[in-house]
XYZ file of N, CA and C in Angstrom:
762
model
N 0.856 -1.192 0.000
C 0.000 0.000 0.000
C 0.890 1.239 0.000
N 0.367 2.631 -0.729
C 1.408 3.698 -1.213
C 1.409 4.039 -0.245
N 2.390 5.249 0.118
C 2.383 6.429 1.498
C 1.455 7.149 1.014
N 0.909 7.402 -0.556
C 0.132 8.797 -0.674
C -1.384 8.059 -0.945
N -1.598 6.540 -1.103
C -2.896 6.499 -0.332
C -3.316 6.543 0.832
N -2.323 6.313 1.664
C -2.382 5.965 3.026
C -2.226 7.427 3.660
N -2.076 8.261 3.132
C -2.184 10.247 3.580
C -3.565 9.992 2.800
N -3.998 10.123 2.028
C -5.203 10.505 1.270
C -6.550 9.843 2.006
N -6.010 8.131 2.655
C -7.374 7.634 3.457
C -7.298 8.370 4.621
N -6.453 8.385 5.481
C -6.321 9.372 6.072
C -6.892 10.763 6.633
N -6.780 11.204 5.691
C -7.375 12.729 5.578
C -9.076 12.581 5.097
N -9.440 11.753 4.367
C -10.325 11.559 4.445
C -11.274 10.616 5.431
N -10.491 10.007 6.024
C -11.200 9.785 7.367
C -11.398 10.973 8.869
N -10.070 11.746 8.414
C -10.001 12.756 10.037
C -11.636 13.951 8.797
N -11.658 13.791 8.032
C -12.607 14.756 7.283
C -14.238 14.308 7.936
N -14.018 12.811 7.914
C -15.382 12.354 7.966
C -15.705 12.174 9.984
N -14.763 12.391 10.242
C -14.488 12.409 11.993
C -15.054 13.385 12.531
N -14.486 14.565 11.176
C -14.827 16.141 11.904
C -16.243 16.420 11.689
N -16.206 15.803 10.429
C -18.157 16.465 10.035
C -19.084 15.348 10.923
N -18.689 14.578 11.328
C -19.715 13.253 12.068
C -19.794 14.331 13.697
N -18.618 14.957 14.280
C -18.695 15.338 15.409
C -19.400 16.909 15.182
N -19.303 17.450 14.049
C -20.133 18.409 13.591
C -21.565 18.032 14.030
N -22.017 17.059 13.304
C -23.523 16.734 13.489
C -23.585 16.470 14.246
N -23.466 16.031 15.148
C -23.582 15.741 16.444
C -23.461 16.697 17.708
N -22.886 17.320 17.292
C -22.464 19.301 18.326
C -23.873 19.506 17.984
N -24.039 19.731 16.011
C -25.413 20.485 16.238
C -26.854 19.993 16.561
N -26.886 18.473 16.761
C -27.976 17.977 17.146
C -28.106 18.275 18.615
N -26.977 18.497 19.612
C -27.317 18.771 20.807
C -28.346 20.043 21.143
N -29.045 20.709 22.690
C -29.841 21.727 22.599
C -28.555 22.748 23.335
N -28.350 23.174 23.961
C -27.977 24.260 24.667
C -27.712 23.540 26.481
N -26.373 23.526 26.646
C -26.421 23.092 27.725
C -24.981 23.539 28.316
N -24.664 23.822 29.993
C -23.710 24.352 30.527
C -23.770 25.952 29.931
N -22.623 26.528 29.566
C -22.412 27.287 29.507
C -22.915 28.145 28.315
N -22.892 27.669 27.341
C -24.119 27.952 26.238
C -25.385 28.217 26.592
N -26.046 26.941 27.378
C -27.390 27.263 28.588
C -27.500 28.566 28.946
N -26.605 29.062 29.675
C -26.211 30.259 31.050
C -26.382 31.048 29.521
N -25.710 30.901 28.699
C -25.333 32.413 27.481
C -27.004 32.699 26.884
N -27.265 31.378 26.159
C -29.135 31.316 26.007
C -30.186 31.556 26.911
N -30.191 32.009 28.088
C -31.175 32.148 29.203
C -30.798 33.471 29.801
N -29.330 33.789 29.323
C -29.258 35.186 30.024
C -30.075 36.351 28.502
N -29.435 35.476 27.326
C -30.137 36.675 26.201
C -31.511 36.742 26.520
N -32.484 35.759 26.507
C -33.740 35.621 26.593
C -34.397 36.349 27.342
N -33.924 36.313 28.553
C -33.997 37.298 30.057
C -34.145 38.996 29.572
N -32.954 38.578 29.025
C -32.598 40.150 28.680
C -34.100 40.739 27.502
N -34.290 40.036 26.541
C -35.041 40.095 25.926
C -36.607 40.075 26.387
N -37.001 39.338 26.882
C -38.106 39.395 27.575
C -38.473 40.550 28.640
N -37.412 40.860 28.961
C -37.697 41.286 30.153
C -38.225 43.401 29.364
N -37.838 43.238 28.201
C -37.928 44.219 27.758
C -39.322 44.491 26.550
N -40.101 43.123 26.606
C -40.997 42.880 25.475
C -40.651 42.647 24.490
N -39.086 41.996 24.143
C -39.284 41.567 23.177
C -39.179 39.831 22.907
N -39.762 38.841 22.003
C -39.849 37.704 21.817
C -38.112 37.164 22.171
N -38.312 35.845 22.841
C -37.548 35.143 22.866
C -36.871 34.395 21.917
N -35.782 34.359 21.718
C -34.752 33.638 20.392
C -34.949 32.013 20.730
N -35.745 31.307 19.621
C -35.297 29.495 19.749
C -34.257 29.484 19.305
N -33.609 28.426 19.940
C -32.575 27.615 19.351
C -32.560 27.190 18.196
N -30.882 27.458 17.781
C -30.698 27.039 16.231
C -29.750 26.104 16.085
N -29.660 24.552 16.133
C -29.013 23.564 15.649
C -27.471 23.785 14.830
N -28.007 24.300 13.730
C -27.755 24.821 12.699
C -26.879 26.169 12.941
N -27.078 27.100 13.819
C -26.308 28.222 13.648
C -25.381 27.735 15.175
N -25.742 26.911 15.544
C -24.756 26.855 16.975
C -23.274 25.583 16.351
N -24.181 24.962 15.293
C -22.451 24.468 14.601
C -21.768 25.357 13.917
N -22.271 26.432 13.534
C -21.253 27.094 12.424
C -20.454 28.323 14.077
N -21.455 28.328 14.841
C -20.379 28.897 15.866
C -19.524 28.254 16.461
N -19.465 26.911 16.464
C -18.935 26.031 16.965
C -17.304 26.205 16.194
N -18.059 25.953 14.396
C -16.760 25.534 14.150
C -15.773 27.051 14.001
N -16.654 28.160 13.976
C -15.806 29.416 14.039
C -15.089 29.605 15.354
N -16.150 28.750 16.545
C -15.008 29.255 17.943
C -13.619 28.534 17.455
N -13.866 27.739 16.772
C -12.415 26.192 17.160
C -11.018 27.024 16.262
N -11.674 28.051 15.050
C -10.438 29.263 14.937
C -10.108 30.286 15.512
N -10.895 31.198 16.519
C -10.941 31.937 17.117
C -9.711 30.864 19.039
N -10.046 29.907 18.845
C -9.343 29.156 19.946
C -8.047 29.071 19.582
N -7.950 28.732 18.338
C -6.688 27.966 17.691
C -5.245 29.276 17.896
N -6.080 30.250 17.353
C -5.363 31.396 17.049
C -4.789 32.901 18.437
N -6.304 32.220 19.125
C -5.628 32.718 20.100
C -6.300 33.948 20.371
N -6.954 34.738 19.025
C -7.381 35.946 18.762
C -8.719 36.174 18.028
N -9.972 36.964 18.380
C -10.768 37.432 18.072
C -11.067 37.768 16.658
N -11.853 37.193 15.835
C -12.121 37.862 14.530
C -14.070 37.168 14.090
N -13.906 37.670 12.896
C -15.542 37.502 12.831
C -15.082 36.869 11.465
N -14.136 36.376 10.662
C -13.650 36.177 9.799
C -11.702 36.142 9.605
N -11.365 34.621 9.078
C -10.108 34.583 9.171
C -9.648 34.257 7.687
N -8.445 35.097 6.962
C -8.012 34.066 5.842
C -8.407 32.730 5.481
N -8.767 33.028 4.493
C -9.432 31.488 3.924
C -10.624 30.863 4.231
N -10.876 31.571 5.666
C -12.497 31.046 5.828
C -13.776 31.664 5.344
N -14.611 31.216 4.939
C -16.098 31.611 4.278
C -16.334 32.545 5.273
N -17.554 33.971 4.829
C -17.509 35.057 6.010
C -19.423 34.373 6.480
N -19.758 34.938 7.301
C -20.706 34.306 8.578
C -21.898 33.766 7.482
N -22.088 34.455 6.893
C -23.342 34.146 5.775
C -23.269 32.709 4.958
N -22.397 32.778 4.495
C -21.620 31.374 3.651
C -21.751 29.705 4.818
N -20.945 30.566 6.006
C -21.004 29.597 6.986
C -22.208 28.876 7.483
N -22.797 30.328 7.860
C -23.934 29.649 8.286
C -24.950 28.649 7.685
N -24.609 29.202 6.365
C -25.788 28.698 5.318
C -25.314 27.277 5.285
N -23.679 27.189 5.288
C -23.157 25.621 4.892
C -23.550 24.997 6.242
N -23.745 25.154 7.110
C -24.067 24.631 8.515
C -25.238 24.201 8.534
N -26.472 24.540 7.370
C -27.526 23.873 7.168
C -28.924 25.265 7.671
N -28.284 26.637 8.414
C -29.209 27.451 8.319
C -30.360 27.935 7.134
N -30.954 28.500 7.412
C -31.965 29.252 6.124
C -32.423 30.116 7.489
N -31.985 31.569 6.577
C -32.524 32.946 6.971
C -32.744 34.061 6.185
N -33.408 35.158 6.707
C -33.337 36.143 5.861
C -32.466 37.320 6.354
N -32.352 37.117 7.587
C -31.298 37.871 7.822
C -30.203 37.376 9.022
N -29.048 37.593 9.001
C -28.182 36.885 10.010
C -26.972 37.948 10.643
N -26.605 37.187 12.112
C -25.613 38.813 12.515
C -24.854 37.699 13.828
N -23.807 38.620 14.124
C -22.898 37.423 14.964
C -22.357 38.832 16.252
N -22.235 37.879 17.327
C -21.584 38.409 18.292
C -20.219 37.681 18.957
N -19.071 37.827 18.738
C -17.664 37.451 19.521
C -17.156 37.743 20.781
N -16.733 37.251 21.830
C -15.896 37.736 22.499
C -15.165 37.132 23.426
N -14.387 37.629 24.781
C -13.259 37.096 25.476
C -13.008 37.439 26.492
N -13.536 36.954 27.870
C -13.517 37.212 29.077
C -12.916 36.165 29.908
N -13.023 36.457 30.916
C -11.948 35.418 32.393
C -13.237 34.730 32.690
N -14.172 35.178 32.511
C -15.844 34.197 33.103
C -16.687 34.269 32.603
N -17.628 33.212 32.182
C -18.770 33.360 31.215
C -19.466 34.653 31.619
N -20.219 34.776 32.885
C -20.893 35.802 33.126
C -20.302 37.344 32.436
N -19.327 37.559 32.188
C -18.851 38.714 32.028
C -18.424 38.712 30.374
N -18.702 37.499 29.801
C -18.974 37.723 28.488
C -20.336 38.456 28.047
N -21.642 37.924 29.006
C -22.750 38.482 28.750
C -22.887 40.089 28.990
N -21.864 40.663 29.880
C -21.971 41.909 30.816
C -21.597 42.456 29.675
N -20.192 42.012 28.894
C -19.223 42.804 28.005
C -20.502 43.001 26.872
N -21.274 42.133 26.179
C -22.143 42.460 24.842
C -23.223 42.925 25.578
N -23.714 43.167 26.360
C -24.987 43.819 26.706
C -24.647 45.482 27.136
N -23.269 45.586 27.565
C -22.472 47.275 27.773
C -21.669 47.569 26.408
N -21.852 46.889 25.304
C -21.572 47.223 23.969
C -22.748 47.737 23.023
N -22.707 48.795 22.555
C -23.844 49.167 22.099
C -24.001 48.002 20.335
N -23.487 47.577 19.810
C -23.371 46.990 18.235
C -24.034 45.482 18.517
N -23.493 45.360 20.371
C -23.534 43.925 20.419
C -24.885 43.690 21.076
N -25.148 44.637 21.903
C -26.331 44.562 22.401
C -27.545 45.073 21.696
N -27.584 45.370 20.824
C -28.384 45.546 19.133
C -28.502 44.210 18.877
N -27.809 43.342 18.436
C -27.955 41.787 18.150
C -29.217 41.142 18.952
N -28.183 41.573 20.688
C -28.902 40.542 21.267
C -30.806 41.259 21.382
N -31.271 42.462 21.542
C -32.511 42.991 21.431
C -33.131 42.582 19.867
N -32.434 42.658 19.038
C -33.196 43.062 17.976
C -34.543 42.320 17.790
N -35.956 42.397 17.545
C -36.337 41.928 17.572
C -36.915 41.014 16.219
N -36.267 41.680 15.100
C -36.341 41.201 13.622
C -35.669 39.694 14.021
N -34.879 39.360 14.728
C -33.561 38.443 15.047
C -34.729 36.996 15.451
N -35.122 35.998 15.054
C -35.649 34.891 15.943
C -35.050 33.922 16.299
N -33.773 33.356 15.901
C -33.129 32.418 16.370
C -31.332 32.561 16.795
N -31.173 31.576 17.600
C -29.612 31.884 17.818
C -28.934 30.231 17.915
N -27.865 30.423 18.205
C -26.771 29.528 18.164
C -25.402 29.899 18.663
N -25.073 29.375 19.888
C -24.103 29.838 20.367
C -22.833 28.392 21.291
N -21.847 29.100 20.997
C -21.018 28.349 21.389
C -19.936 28.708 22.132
N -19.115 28.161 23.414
C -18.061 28.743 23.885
C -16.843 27.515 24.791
N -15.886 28.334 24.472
C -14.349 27.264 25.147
C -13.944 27.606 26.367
N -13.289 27.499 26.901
C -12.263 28.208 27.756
C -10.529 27.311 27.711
N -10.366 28.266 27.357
C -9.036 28.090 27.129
C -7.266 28.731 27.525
N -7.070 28.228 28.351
C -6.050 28.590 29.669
C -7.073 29.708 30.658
N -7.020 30.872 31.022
C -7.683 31.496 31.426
C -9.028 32.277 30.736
N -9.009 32.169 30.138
C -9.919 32.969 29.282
C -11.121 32.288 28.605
N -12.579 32.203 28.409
C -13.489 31.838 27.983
C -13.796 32.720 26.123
N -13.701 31.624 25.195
C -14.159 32.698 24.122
C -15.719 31.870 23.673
N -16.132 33.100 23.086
C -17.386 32.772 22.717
C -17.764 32.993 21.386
N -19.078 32.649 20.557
C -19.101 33.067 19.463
C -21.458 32.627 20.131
N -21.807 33.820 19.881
C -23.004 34.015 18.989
C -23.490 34.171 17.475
N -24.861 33.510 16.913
C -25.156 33.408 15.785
C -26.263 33.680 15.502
N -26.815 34.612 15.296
C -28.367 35.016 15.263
C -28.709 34.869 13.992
N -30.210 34.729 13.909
C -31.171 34.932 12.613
C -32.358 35.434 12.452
N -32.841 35.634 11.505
C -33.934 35.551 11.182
C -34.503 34.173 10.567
N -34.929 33.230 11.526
C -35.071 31.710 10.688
C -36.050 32.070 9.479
N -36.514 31.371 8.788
C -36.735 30.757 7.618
C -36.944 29.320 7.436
N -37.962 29.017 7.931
C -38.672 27.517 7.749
C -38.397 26.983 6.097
N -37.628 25.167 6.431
C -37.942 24.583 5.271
C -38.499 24.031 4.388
N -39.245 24.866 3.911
C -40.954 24.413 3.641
C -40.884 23.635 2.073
N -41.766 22.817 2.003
C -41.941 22.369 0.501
C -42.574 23.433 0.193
N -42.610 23.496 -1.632
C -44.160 24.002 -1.874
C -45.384 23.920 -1.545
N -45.553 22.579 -1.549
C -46.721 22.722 -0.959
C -46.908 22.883 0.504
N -45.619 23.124 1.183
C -45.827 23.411 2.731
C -46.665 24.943 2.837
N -45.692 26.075 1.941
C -45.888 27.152 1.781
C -47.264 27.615 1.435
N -47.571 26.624 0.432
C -49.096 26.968 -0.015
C -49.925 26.505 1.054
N -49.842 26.296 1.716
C -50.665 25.331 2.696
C -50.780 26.456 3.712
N -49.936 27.041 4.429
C -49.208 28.183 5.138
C -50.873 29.791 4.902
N -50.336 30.057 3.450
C -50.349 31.065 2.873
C -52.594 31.327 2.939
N -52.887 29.703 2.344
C -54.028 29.652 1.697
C -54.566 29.522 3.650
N -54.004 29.348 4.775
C -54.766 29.266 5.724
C -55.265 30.752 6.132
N -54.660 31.737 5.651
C -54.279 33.252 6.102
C -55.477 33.284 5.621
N -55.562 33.220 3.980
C -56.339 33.766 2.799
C -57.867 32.842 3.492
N -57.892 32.001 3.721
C -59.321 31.304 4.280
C -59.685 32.084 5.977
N -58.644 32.093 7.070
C -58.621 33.181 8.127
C -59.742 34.818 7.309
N -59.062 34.886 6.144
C -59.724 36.148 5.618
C -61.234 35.903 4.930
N -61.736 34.918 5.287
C -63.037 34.729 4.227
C -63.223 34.000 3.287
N -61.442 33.824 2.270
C -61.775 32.970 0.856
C -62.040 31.468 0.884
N -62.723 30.864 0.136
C -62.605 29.800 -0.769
C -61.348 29.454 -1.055
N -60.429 28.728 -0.742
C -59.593 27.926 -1.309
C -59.859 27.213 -2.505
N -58.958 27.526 -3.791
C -58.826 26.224 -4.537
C -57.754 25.521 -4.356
N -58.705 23.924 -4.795
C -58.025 22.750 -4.296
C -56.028 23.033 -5.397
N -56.481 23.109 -6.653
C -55.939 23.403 -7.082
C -54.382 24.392 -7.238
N -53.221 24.463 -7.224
C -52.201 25.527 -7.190
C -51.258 25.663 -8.774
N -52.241 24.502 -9.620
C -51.612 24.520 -10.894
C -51.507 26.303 -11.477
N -52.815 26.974 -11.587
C -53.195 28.337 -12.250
C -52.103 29.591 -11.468
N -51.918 28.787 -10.166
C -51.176 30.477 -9.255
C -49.616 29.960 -9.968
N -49.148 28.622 -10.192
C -47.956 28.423 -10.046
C -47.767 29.042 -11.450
N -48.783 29.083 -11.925
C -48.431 29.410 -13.826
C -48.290 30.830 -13.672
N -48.643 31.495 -12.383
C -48.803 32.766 -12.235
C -46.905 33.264 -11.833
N -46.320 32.498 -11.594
C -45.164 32.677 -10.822
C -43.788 33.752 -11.608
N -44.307 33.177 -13.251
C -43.362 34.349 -14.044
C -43.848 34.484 -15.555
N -45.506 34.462 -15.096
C -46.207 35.509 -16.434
C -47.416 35.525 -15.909
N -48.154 35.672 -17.276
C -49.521 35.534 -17.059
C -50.189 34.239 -16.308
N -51.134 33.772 -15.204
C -51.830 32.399 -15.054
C -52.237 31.861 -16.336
N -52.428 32.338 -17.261
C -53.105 31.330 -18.763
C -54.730 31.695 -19.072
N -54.837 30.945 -19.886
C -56.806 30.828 -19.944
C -57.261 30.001 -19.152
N -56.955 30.257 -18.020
C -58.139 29.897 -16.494
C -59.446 29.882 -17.020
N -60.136 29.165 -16.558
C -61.358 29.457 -16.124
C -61.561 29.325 -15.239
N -62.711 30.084 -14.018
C -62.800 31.570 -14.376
C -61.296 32.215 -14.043
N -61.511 33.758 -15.119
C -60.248 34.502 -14.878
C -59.864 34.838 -13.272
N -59.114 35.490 -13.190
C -58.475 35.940 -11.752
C -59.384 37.091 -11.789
N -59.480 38.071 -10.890
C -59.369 39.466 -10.767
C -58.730 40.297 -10.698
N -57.773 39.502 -9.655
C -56.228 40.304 -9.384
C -55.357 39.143 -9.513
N -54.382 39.343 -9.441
C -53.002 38.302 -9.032
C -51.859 39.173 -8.389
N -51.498 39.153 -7.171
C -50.450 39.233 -6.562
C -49.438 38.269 -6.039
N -48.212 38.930 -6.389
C -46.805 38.165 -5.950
C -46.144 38.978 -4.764
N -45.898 38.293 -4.164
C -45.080 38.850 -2.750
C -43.855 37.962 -2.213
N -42.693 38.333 -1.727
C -41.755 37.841 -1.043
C -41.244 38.293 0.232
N -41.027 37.020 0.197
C -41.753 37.165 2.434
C -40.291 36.251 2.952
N -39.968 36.256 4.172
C -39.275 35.356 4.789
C -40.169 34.533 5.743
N -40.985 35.260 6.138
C -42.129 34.879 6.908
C -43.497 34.571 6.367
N -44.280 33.174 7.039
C -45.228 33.294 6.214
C -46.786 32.813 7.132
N -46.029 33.553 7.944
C -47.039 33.370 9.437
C -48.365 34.716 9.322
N -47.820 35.891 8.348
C -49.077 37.106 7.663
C -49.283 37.386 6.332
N -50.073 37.685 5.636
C -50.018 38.483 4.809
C -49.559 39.862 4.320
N -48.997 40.197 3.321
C -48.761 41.234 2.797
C -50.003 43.068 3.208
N -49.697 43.543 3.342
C -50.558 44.432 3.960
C -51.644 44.801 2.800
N -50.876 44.926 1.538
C -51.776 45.015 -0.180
C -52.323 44.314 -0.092
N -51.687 42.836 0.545
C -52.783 41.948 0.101
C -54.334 41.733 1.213
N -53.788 41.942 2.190
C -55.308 42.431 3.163
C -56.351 42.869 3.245
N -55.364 44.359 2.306
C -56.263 46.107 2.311
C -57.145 45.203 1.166
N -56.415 44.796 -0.256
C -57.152 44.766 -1.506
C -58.967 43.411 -0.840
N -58.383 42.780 -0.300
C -59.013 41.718 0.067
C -60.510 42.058 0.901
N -59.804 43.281 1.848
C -60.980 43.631 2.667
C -61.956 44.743 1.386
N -61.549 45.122 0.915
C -61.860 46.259 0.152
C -62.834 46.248 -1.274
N -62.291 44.944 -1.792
C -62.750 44.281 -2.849
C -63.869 43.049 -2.983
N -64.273 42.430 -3.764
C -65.651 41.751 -3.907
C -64.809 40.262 -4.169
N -63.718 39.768 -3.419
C -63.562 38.643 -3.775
C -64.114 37.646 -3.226
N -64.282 36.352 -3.257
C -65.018 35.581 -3.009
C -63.683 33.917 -2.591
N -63.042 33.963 -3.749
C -62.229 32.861 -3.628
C -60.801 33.271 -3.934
N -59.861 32.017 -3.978
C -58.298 32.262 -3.678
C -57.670 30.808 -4.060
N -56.940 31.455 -5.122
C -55.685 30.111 -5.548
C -54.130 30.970 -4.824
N -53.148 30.204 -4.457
C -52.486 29.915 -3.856
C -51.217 29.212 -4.709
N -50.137 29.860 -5.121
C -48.410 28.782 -5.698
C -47.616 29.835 -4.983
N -46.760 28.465 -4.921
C -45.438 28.884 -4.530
C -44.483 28.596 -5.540
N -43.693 29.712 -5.936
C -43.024 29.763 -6.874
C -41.441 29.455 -6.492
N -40.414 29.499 -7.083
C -39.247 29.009 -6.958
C -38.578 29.969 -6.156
N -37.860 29.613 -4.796
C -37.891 30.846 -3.527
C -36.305 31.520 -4.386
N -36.222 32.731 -3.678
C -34.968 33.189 -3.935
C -33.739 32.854 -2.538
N -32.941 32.706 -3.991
C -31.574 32.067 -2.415
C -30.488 32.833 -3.321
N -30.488 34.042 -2.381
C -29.090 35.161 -3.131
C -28.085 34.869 -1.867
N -26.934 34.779 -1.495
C -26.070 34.706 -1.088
C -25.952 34.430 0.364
N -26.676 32.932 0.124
C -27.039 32.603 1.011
C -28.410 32.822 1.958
N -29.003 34.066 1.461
C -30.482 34.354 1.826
C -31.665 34.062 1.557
N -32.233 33.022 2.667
C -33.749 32.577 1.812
C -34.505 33.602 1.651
N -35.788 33.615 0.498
C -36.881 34.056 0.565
C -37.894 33.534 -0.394
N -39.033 33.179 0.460
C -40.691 32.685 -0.417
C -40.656 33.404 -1.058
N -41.205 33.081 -2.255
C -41.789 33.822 -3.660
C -43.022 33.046 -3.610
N -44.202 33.914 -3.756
C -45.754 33.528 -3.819
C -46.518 34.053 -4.398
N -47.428 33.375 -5.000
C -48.190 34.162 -6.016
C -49.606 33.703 -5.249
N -50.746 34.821 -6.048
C -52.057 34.880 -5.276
C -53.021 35.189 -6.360
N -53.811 34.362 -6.740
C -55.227 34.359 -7.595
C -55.929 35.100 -6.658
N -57.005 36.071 -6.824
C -58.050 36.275 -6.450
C -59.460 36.358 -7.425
N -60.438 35.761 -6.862
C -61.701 35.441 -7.568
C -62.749 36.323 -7.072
């Protein structure tokens, strides 16, 4: 057997070591000191009216694997030579958001990591914001010093199409309509005309949402305002720009 298969199995085994202990970091919930970091934001958050951050699987490995350079090195960054910057990461970590933001840092005791980003005005923006719904956080200690890495989002559910339509058409029935069974006519709606429907539409609106827990405010006003009666429902092909999810949806009205 060569020396340069025997480097090559190798490396591809310490590869498959690292990503197996990957999945496995991120299947865990929040516990020890991560716990203490997740219950103090929440606190903080609540205590001020705004919603509490769930846990993110997903964004607490990509902090994970950013603390393990931030450890290595010794030194603080939000980005190192050669590594993908937080967006990239996160996304490869298995996130979907529409918007994402990170907090770093380096204290002698966990508690006083939380003190340091909550008496930082950039950092304590993160942790309030209330656009922000999920986090992921991770931390070491290493000789004296504890480093940390936060990962916030805006989640973004992984919805099929037809999850989305399903989502969308409960709003539109909440509002009065008729559902059609149907999503062939909205999906045709997604990048032209719906076709020769029968019956025609009245209106058709498209909207892109990260969220799909409301409606569009147009689409409300027109709804309350207007003589519709029924509602087709597609979900069209979402946009994923650089790393950023977003629903694309289209809306028959009858």
């Amino acid at each position: 057997m060569s020396r340069n298969f025997l480097l090559r199995f190798l490396a591809a085994f310490l590869f498959c070591l690292f990503a197996s202990s990957l999945r496995s970091f991120a299947q865990l919930g929040p516990s020890g000191d991560e716990k203490f970091l997740f219950e103090a934001v929440n606190r903080e958050r609540t205590s001020e009216g705004v919603r509490a951050l769930k846990w993110d699987s997903a964004l607490a490995a990509a902090a994970h694997a950013h603390l393990q350079k931030m450890v290595e090195r010794r030194i603080l960054s939000h980005q190192f030579p050669g590594e993908p910057d937080l967006t990239q990461r996160t996304r490869d970590a298995g996130a979907h958001f529409s918007m994402v933001a990170e907090n770093i840092a380096l204290a002698p005791a966990v508690h006083e990591l939380h003190i340091g980003w909550m008496n930082s005005i950039p950092h304590r923006e993160n942790i309030m914001n209330p656009k922000l719904t999920a986090i992921g956080i991770a931390v070491e200690k290493r000789g004296e010093q504890y480093f940390a890495v936060q990962d916030f989002s805006t989640a973004v559910d992984d919805l099929s199409k037809e999850g989305q339509e399903k989502k969308v058409a409960e709003l539109l029935r909440a509002q009065g309509l008729r559902i059609f069974s149907s999503a062939e006519d909205a999906r045709k709606a997604c990048d032209g005309p719906p076709g020769n429907s029968t019956p025609r539409p009245l209106a058709v609106f498209h909207f892109e949402a990260s969220d799909l827990n409301q409606l569009p405010d147009q689409v409300v006003h027109s709804i309350k305002k207007g003589t519709y009666r029924s509602a087709s429902v597609g979900a069209c092909n979402a946009v994923e720009s650089k790393g950023f999810s977003l629903y694309r949806i289209a809306v028959l009205l009858y």
